Tab-separated table of C-alpha atoms in Angstrom:
chain	number	residue	atom	x	y	z
A	1	MET	CA	-12.174	10.280	8.812
A	2	ALA	CA	-11.412	6.625	9.504
A	3	GLU	CA	-11.299	4.469	12.598
A	4	THR	CA	-7.737	3.292	13.260
A	5	ARG	CA	-6.868	-0.225	14.395
A	6	THR	CA	-3.232	-0.381	15.469
A	7	THR	CA	-1.591	-3.637	16.568
A	8	ARG	CA	1.927	-4.126	17.881
A	9	LEU	CA	3.407	-7.419	16.690
A	10	ALA	CA	6.449	-9.374	17.834
A	11	VAL	CA	8.458	-8.233	14.797
A	12	PRO	CA	11.972	-6.753	15.257
A	13	GLU	CA	12.447	-3.127	14.250
A	14	ARG	CA	14.861	-4.005	11.438
A	15	TYR	CA	11.960	-5.344	9.344
A	16	ASP	CA	10.477	-3.108	6.669
A	17	PRO	CA	6.708	-2.411	6.691
A	18	PRO	CA	4.673	-5.482	5.731
A	19	TYR	CA	2.719	-6.301	2.609
A	20	VAL	CA	-0.909	-6.535	3.774
A	21	GLU	CA	-3.732	-8.249	1.902
A	22	PHE	CA	-7.383	-8.625	2.926
A	23	VAL	CA	-9.884	-11.058	1.408
A	24	ASP	CA	-13.026	-9.639	3.053
A	25	ALA	CA	-13.927	-7.309	5.917
A	26	GLU	CA	-12.647	-9.771	8.539
A	27	GLY	CA	-9.889	-11.887	7.004
A	28	GLY	CA	-6.423	-10.730	6.020
A	29	TYR	CA	-2.707	-11.531	5.960
A	30	ALA	CA	0.512	-9.622	6.546
A	31	LEU	CA	3.924	-10.640	5.174
A	32	PHE	CA	7.093	-9.097	6.549
A	33	ALA	CA	9.578	-9.955	3.800
A	34	ALA	CA	12.424	-7.424	3.833
A	35	CYS	CA	14.912	-5.929	6.269
A	36	ASP	CA	16.523	-2.559	5.581
A	37	GLY	CA	15.354	-2.855	1.973
A	38	ARG	CA	17.030	-6.247	1.450
A	39	PRO	CA	15.401	-9.654	0.842
A	40	PRO	CA	15.000	-11.824	3.931
A	41	GLY	CA	17.936	-14.035	4.880
A	42	PRO	CA	18.897	-16.375	7.714
A	43	ASP	CA	19.129	-13.385	10.058
A	44	CYS	CA	15.873	-11.889	8.743
A	45	PRO	CA	13.433	-14.684	7.793
A	46	ALA	CA	10.042	-13.832	6.318
A	47	LEU	CA	7.293	-13.553	8.934
A	48	LEU	CA	3.646	-14.340	8.217
A	49	TRP	CA	0.613	-13.173	10.202
A	50	SER	CA	-3.159	-13.448	9.814
A	51	THR	CA	-6.287	-11.786	11.186
A	52	ARG	CA	-9.841	-13.061	11.360
A	53	ASP	CA	-11.449	-10.066	13.030
A	54	GLY	CA	-10.771	-7.192	10.659
A	55	GLY	CA	-7.294	-6.360	11.955
A	56	ARG	CA	-8.241	-6.033	15.624
A	57	SER	CA	-5.901	-8.916	16.479
A	58	TRP	CA	-3.240	-10.860	14.577
A	59	GLN	CA	-1.860	-14.385	14.906
A	60	GLN	CA	1.530	-15.525	13.643
A	61	LEU	CA	1.579	-18.357	11.099
A	62	ARG	CA	4.489	-20.603	10.234
A	63	HIS	CA	6.001	-19.464	6.940
A	64	PRO	CA	6.847	-22.649	4.992
A	65	LYS	CA	9.907	-21.139	3.223
A	66	PRO	CA	11.035	-18.060	5.149
A	67	VAL	CA	14.393	-17.615	3.373
A	68	ALA	CA	14.202	-16.853	-0.366
A	69	ASP	CA	15.404	-14.289	-2.886
A	70	ASN	CA	11.934	-12.805	-3.276
A	71	GLN	CA	8.759	-13.323	-1.269
A	72	GLN	CA	5.223	-12.645	-2.512
A	73	LEU	CA	1.777	-13.203	-1.053
A	74	TYR	CA	-1.540	-13.666	-2.852
A	75	ALA	CA	-4.872	-14.394	-1.190
A	76	THR	CA	-8.551	-15.017	-1.777
A	77	VAL	CA	-11.255	-16.170	0.641
A	78	ASP	CA	-10.431	-19.794	-0.224
A	79	VAL	CA	-6.681	-19.830	-0.949
A	80	LEU	CA	-3.490	-18.328	0.472
A	81	ALA	CA	-0.553	-18.595	-1.932
A	82	LEU	CA	3.073	-17.753	-1.193
A	83	HIS	CA	5.699	-17.467	-3.937
A	84	ALA	CA	9.234	-17.894	-2.566
A	85	GLU	CA	11.593	-17.420	-5.510
A	86	PRO	CA	13.394	-19.461	-6.733
A	87	HIS	CA	11.964	-22.326	-4.670
A	88	GLY	CA	8.403	-22.336	-6.029
A	89	TRP	CA	4.959	-21.877	-4.496
A	90	TRP	CA	3.304	-22.885	-1.238
A	91	SER	CA	-0.505	-22.843	-1.119
A	92	SER	CA	-2.979	-23.272	1.707
A	93	THR	CA	-6.725	-23.878	1.718
A	94	ASP	CA	-7.086	-23.743	5.517
A	95	GLY	CA	-6.011	-20.189	6.265
A	96	GLY	CA	-2.310	-20.926	6.542
A	97	GLU	CA	-2.481	-23.831	8.987
A	98	THR	CA	-0.953	-26.195	6.421
A	99	PHE	CA	0.748	-25.654	3.057
A	100	ARG	CA	1.332	-27.662	-0.096
A	101	HIS	CA	4.514	-27.114	-2.117
A	102	SER	CA	4.385	-26.609	-5.908
A	103	PRO	CA	7.896	-26.411	-7.414
A	104	GLY	CA	8.557	-24.259	-10.473
A	105	GLU	CA	7.282	-20.893	-11.604
A	106	ASP	CA	3.715	-21.866	-12.523
A	107	ALA	CA	1.098	-20.904	-9.965
A	108	PRO	CA	-0.489	-23.868	-8.137
A	109	ALA	CA	-3.766	-25.241	-9.430
A	110	SER	CA	-5.631	-24.194	-6.281
A	111	TRP	CA	-4.674	-20.570	-6.925
A	112	GLN	CA	-5.253	-20.681	-10.674
A	113	GLU	CA	-8.766	-21.956	-10.108
A	114	THR	CA	-9.647	-18.866	-8.055
A	115	GLN	CA	-9.038	-16.705	-11.127
A	116	GLY	CA	-12.204	-17.935	-12.816
A	117	ARG	CA	-13.424	-20.668	-15.132
A	118	PHE	CA	-12.283	-18.644	-18.146
A	119	GLN	CA	-9.008	-16.730	-18.251
A	120	ILE	CA	-6.561	-15.140	-20.658
A	121	ILE	CA	-3.672	-17.552	-21.228
A	122	GLU	CA	-0.423	-15.814	-20.383
A	123	GLY	CA	1.961	-15.761	-23.330
A	124	SER	CA	-0.496	-16.578	-26.115
A	125	GLY	CA	-3.244	-14.084	-25.212
A	126	GLU	CA	-5.876	-16.707	-26.033
A	127	VAL	CA	-9.039	-17.323	-24.066
A	128	GLY	CA	-8.678	-20.504	-22.036
A	129	ARG	CA	-10.978	-22.650	-19.917
A	130	TRP	CA	-9.691	-24.018	-16.621
A	131	ASN	CA	-10.216	-27.800	-16.504
A	132	GLY	CA	-9.007	-28.347	-12.949
A	133	ARG	CA	-5.388	-28.909	-13.953
A	134	ARG	CA	-4.520	-26.421	-16.671
A	135	LEU	CA	-5.874	-23.771	-19.014
A	136	ARG	CA	-6.965	-25.135	-22.376
A	137	PRO	CA	-7.800	-22.794	-25.296
A	138	VAL	CA	-11.528	-22.678	-25.983
A	139	PRO	CA	-12.564	-24.296	-29.306
A	140	ALA	CA	-13.016	-20.953	-31.104
A	141	GLN	CA	-11.171	-17.783	-30.199
A	142	PRO	CA	-13.057	-14.462	-30.079
A	143	PRO	CA	-13.093	-12.552	-33.391
A	144	LEU	CA	-10.959	-9.741	-31.956
A	145	SER	CA	-7.537	-8.418	-32.934
A	146	ALA	CA	-6.612	-8.377	-29.225
A	147	THR	CA	-8.495	-9.868	-26.272
A	148	HIS	CA	-7.925	-7.970	-23.036
A	149	ALA	CA	-10.381	-9.585	-20.605
A	150	VAL	CA	-12.919	-12.362	-20.231
A	151	ALA	CA	-15.676	-12.741	-17.655
A	152	VAL	CA	-18.648	-14.965	-17.039
A	153	GLY	CA	-21.351	-14.742	-14.414
A	154	ASP	CA	-21.981	-17.959	-12.490
A	155	GLU	CA	-25.410	-16.711	-11.486
A	156	LEU	CA	-28.085	-14.510	-12.952
A	157	ILE	CA	-27.474	-10.778	-12.769
A	158	SER	CA	-30.308	-8.723	-11.283
A	159	ASN	CA	-31.525	-5.415	-12.601
A	160	SER	CA	-32.563	-2.623	-10.246
A	161	ASP	CA	-36.221	-3.469	-10.944
A	162	GLY	CA	-35.731	-7.059	-9.740
A	163	THR	CA	-35.723	-8.736	-13.161
A	164	THR	CA	-32.845	-11.039	-14.026
A	165	PHE	CA	-31.023	-12.029	-17.159
A	166	ASP	CA	-28.446	-14.643	-18.110
A	167	VAL	CA	-24.784	-13.692	-18.385
A	168	PRO	CA	-22.849	-15.306	-21.235
A	169	LEU	CA	-19.108	-15.639	-21.559
A	170	ILE	CA	-17.923	-12.140	-22.475
A	171	ALA	CA	-14.661	-11.268	-24.207
A	172	ALA	CA	-13.570	-7.644	-24.396
A	173	GLY	CA	-10.802	-6.117	-26.476
A	174	LEU	CA	-10.202	-4.450	-29.802
A	175	SER	CA	-11.971	-5.223	-33.073
A	176	LYS	CA	-10.147	-5.804	-36.343
A	177	ASP	CA	-10.282	-2.056	-37.024
A	178	GLY	CA	-8.970	-1.154	-33.565
A	179	ARG	CA	-12.262	-0.090	-31.966
A	180	PRO	CA	-13.202	-1.263	-28.461
A	181	ALA	CA	-15.493	-4.249	-28.878
A	182	VAL	CA	-17.309	-6.951	-26.925
A	183	VAL	CA	-18.294	-10.402	-28.176
A	184	GLN	CA	-20.317	-13.076	-26.394
A	185	SER	CA	-20.466	-16.858	-26.336
A	186	TRP	CA	-23.414	-18.853	-25.080
A	187	ASP	CA	-21.694	-22.241	-25.544
A	188	GLU	CA	-18.429	-21.816	-23.591
A	189	GLY	CA	-16.340	-20.601	-26.479
A	190	ARG	CA	-17.469	-22.915	-29.264
A	191	SER	CA	-18.928	-19.957	-31.162
A	192	TRP	CA	-19.038	-16.194	-30.706
A	193	HIS	CA	-21.620	-13.538	-31.444
A	194	ALA	CA	-20.807	-9.886	-31.895
A	195	GLY	CA	-23.001	-7.579	-29.869
A	196	GLU	CA	-24.039	-4.039	-30.615
A	197	LEU	CA	-21.335	-1.514	-31.427
A	198	LEU	CA	-20.252	0.360	-28.340
A	199	PRO	CA	-21.343	4.004	-28.316
A	200	ASP	CA	-18.318	6.074	-29.285
A	201	ALA	CA	-16.287	7.380	-26.340
A	202	GLY	CA	-12.971	8.291	-27.925
A	203	GLU	CA	-9.792	6.286	-28.393
A	204	VAL	CA	-9.275	3.231	-26.183
A	205	SER	CA	-6.195	1.002	-25.947
A	206	VAL	CA	-7.290	-1.567	-23.332
A	207	LEU	CA	-10.851	-2.660	-22.573
A	208	ARG	CA	-11.730	-4.316	-19.273
A	209	VAL	CA	-15.003	-6.000	-18.321
A	210	VAL	CA	-16.278	-6.025	-14.742
A	211	LEU	CA	-19.283	-8.013	-13.538
A	212	ARG	CA	-21.122	-6.870	-10.450
A	213	PRO	CA	-24.150	-8.607	-8.860
A	214	ASP	CA	-26.452	-6.006	-10.372
A	215	GLY	CA	-24.843	-5.277	-13.712
A	216	GLN	CA	-21.987	-5.321	-16.186
A	217	TRP	CA	-19.411	-2.596	-16.780
A	218	LEU	CA	-16.797	-1.898	-19.438
A	219	ILE	CA	-13.785	0.291	-18.672
A	220	GLY	CA	-11.805	1.627	-21.616
A	221	GLU	CA	-8.291	2.737	-20.690
A	222	ARG	CA	-6.868	5.589	-22.754
A	223	PRO	CA	-3.680	5.124	-24.851
A	224	ASP	CA	-1.663	7.214	-22.381
A	225	ARG	CA	-3.104	5.082	-19.475
A	226	THR	CA	-3.627	8.269	-17.460
A	227	GLY	CA	-6.577	10.010	-19.122
A	228	PHE	CA	-10.023	9.510	-17.615
A	229	PRO	CA	-11.329	6.186	-18.957
A	230	ALA	CA	-14.381	5.564	-21.096
A	231	LEU	CA	-17.260	3.842	-19.302
A	232	TRP	CA	-20.171	1.721	-20.478
A	233	ARG	CA	-22.820	-0.392	-18.742
A	234	GLY	CA	-24.687	-3.400	-20.073
A	235	ASN	CA	-28.443	-3.646	-20.318
A	236	ALA	CA	-30.798	-6.604	-20.135
A	237	GLY	CA	-31.053	-6.770	-23.920
A	238	GLY	CA	-27.363	-7.526	-24.339
A	239	GLY	CA	-26.425	-4.036	-25.500
A	240	TRP	CA	-24.294	-1.333	-23.933
A	241	PHE	CA	-24.879	2.301	-23.109
A	242	ARG	CA	-22.372	5.060	-22.462
A	243	VAL	CA	-21.865	6.187	-18.858
A	244	TYR	CA	-21.079	9.886	-18.688
A	245	ALA	CA	-19.143	11.530	-15.872
A	246	GLU	CA	-19.788	15.248	-16.164
A	247	GLY	CA	-17.186	17.237	-14.217
A	248	HIS	CA	-14.696	14.373	-13.916
A	249	PRO	CA	-10.957	15.025	-13.335
A	250	GLU	CA	-8.600	14.795	-16.299
A	251	SER	CA	-7.227	11.473	-15.085
A	252	GLY	CA	-8.416	8.725	-12.776
A	253	ARG	CA	-8.756	5.020	-12.072
A	254	VAL	CA	-12.313	3.686	-11.999
A	255	THR	CA	-13.732	0.816	-9.911
A	256	PRO	CA	-17.437	-0.051	-10.393
A	257	LEU	CA	-19.203	-0.504	-7.058
A	258	GLY	CA	-22.698	-1.544	-8.046
A	259	GLY	CA	-25.878	0.061	-9.214
A	260	SER	CA	-25.021	3.162	-11.205
A	261	THR	CA	-22.043	4.041	-8.986
A	262	ALA	CA	-18.342	3.775	-9.792
A	263	ALA	CA	-15.537	4.899	-7.492
A	264	VAL	CA	-12.754	7.087	-8.899
A	265	ILE	CA	-9.225	7.559	-7.547
A	266	SER	CA	-7.514	10.612	-9.064
A	267	PRO	CA	-5.010	13.333	-8.139
A	268	ARG	CA	-7.964	14.988	-6.380
A	269	GLY	CA	-8.352	11.968	-4.108
A	270	ALA	CA	-11.548	9.916	-4.033
A	271	GLY	CA	-14.697	10.550	-6.010
A	272	ALA	CA	-17.549	8.733	-7.689
A	273	VAL	CA	-19.547	8.678	-10.876
A	274	ILE	CA	-23.219	8.686	-9.889
A	275	GLY	CA	-26.077	9.233	-12.294
A	276	GLY	CA	-23.866	10.600	-15.068
A	277	ARG	CA	-22.030	13.132	-12.904
A	278	TYR	CA	-18.737	13.087	-11.041
A	279	GLN	CA	-18.574	14.188	-7.415
A	280	ASP	CA	-15.751	14.285	-4.870
A	281	LEU	CA	-16.112	12.041	-1.822
A	282	PRO	CA	-14.904	12.607	1.757
A	283	TRP	CA	-13.066	9.285	1.838
A	284	PRO	CA	-9.611	9.000	3.499
A	285	VAL	CA	-8.285	7.672	0.197
A	286	THR	CA	-5.489	9.429	-1.687
A	287	ALA	CA	-4.127	9.366	-5.205
A	288	GLU	CA	-1.506	6.857	-4.021
A	289	HIS	CA	-4.095	4.237	-3.118
A	290	THR	CA	-5.168	1.375	-5.354
A	291	LEU	CA	-8.779	0.325	-4.873
A	292	ARG	CA	-10.329	-3.123	-5.107
A	293	VAL	CA	-13.728	-4.656	-4.301
A	294	LEU	CA	-13.391	-7.744	-2.092
A	295	ALA	CA	-15.584	-10.833	-2.228
A	296	ASP	CA	-18.098	-9.501	0.318
A	297	GLY	CA	-18.305	-6.031	-1.248
A	298	THR	CA	-15.827	-4.405	1.151
A	299	LEU	CA	-13.506	-1.845	-0.452
A	300	PHE	CA	-9.779	-2.461	0.055
A	301	ALA	CA	-7.512	0.540	-0.508
A	302	ALA	CA	-3.747	-0.036	-0.381
A	303	ALA	CA	-0.935	2.517	-0.410
A	304	PRO	CA	2.689	2.620	0.771
A	305	GLN	CA	1.541	4.276	3.988
A	306	GLY	CA	-0.952	1.533	4.858
A	307	VAL	CA	-4.297	-0.039	3.992
A	308	LEU	CA	-7.940	0.938	4.462
A	309	LEU	CA	-11.133	-1.118	4.606
A	310	GLY	CA	-14.419	0.468	3.526
A	311	THR	CA	-17.677	-1.267	4.486
A	312	GLY	CA	-21.120	-0.180	3.408
A	313	GLN	CA	-22.980	0.223	0.123
A	314	HIS	CA	-21.998	2.059	-3.048
A	315	ALA	CA	-20.454	5.433	-2.119
A	316	GLU	CA	-21.625	5.333	1.521
A	317	ARG	CA	-18.658	3.766	3.339
A	318	ASN	CA	-17.299	3.476	6.859
A	319	TRP	CA	-13.506	3.355	6.757
A	320	VAL	CA	-10.984	1.616	8.986
A	321	ALA	CA	-7.216	2.146	8.793
A	322	ILE	CA	-5.127	-0.952	9.595
A	323	ASN	CA	-1.725	-0.230	11.151
A	324	LEU	CA	0.863	-2.865	12.135
A	325	ASP	CA	3.842	-1.888	14.261
A	326	GLY	CA	6.869	-3.962	15.250
A	327	ASP	CA	8.614	-4.190	18.610
């Protein structure tokens, strides 16, 4: 069961349900950007709201470009970005009090910077380093046939026993022979070192890397993108070990939570991989939800019927349902 926080906003009934995004347990935004399934127009301008108390109360913000063919909202703790096609982007670093316009289709620098110091360059698929203005390819590209993800830890990662180890720049993808592979760079992409071969876990088409404060995870998506993914965790020696999930459903989407726990969303609802076994969880999360870990460790679950916030540690979560109603 989940606590429900319902707020009635000064939004006419003709508006469709909002797009809601949270950045942590307290801060979030809601964008009403369609009426009767149509893009907002002069008689139905986009409406923007924010909360700073976990959805208990909401305040209306001035939308800088309320009439556009398509409205989108993106948010982190530091940046709120609005894309109003075809007019460009508006970004804010003060919670929506003021906005800066960036014409064109390219995301503003303030938003791009939130995506990490190292990113995959859209279009080329190369690994790039953000220099404050644009992504520049690193001096040497990873020795992979396809690079799917890059990640780097800005701080030391801690093991469960309290020891720490450095985190290099990690690139994950497919090797020249099509196997899932990880390579590392200790000099910001000037050279790369192949790590240990990943323990075999069947065929993988896309390999993602996820860094958590207490460890590193690899998630190998199956070729059909529906089968239960392959899972590995990193160890302090730079190698990787297979994470088993005995009793797991045939399909599922996996989100590492920390420690040895990973959440699973499947047709059975919510579950978790803990200590090599899968177990169902009594979360109010359905197969329609997407799950994400926010900056403060809160779980954010979004579905067409609404959003949920899960606070706590690992699989022990207290859930809150956020509901927004119009006049």
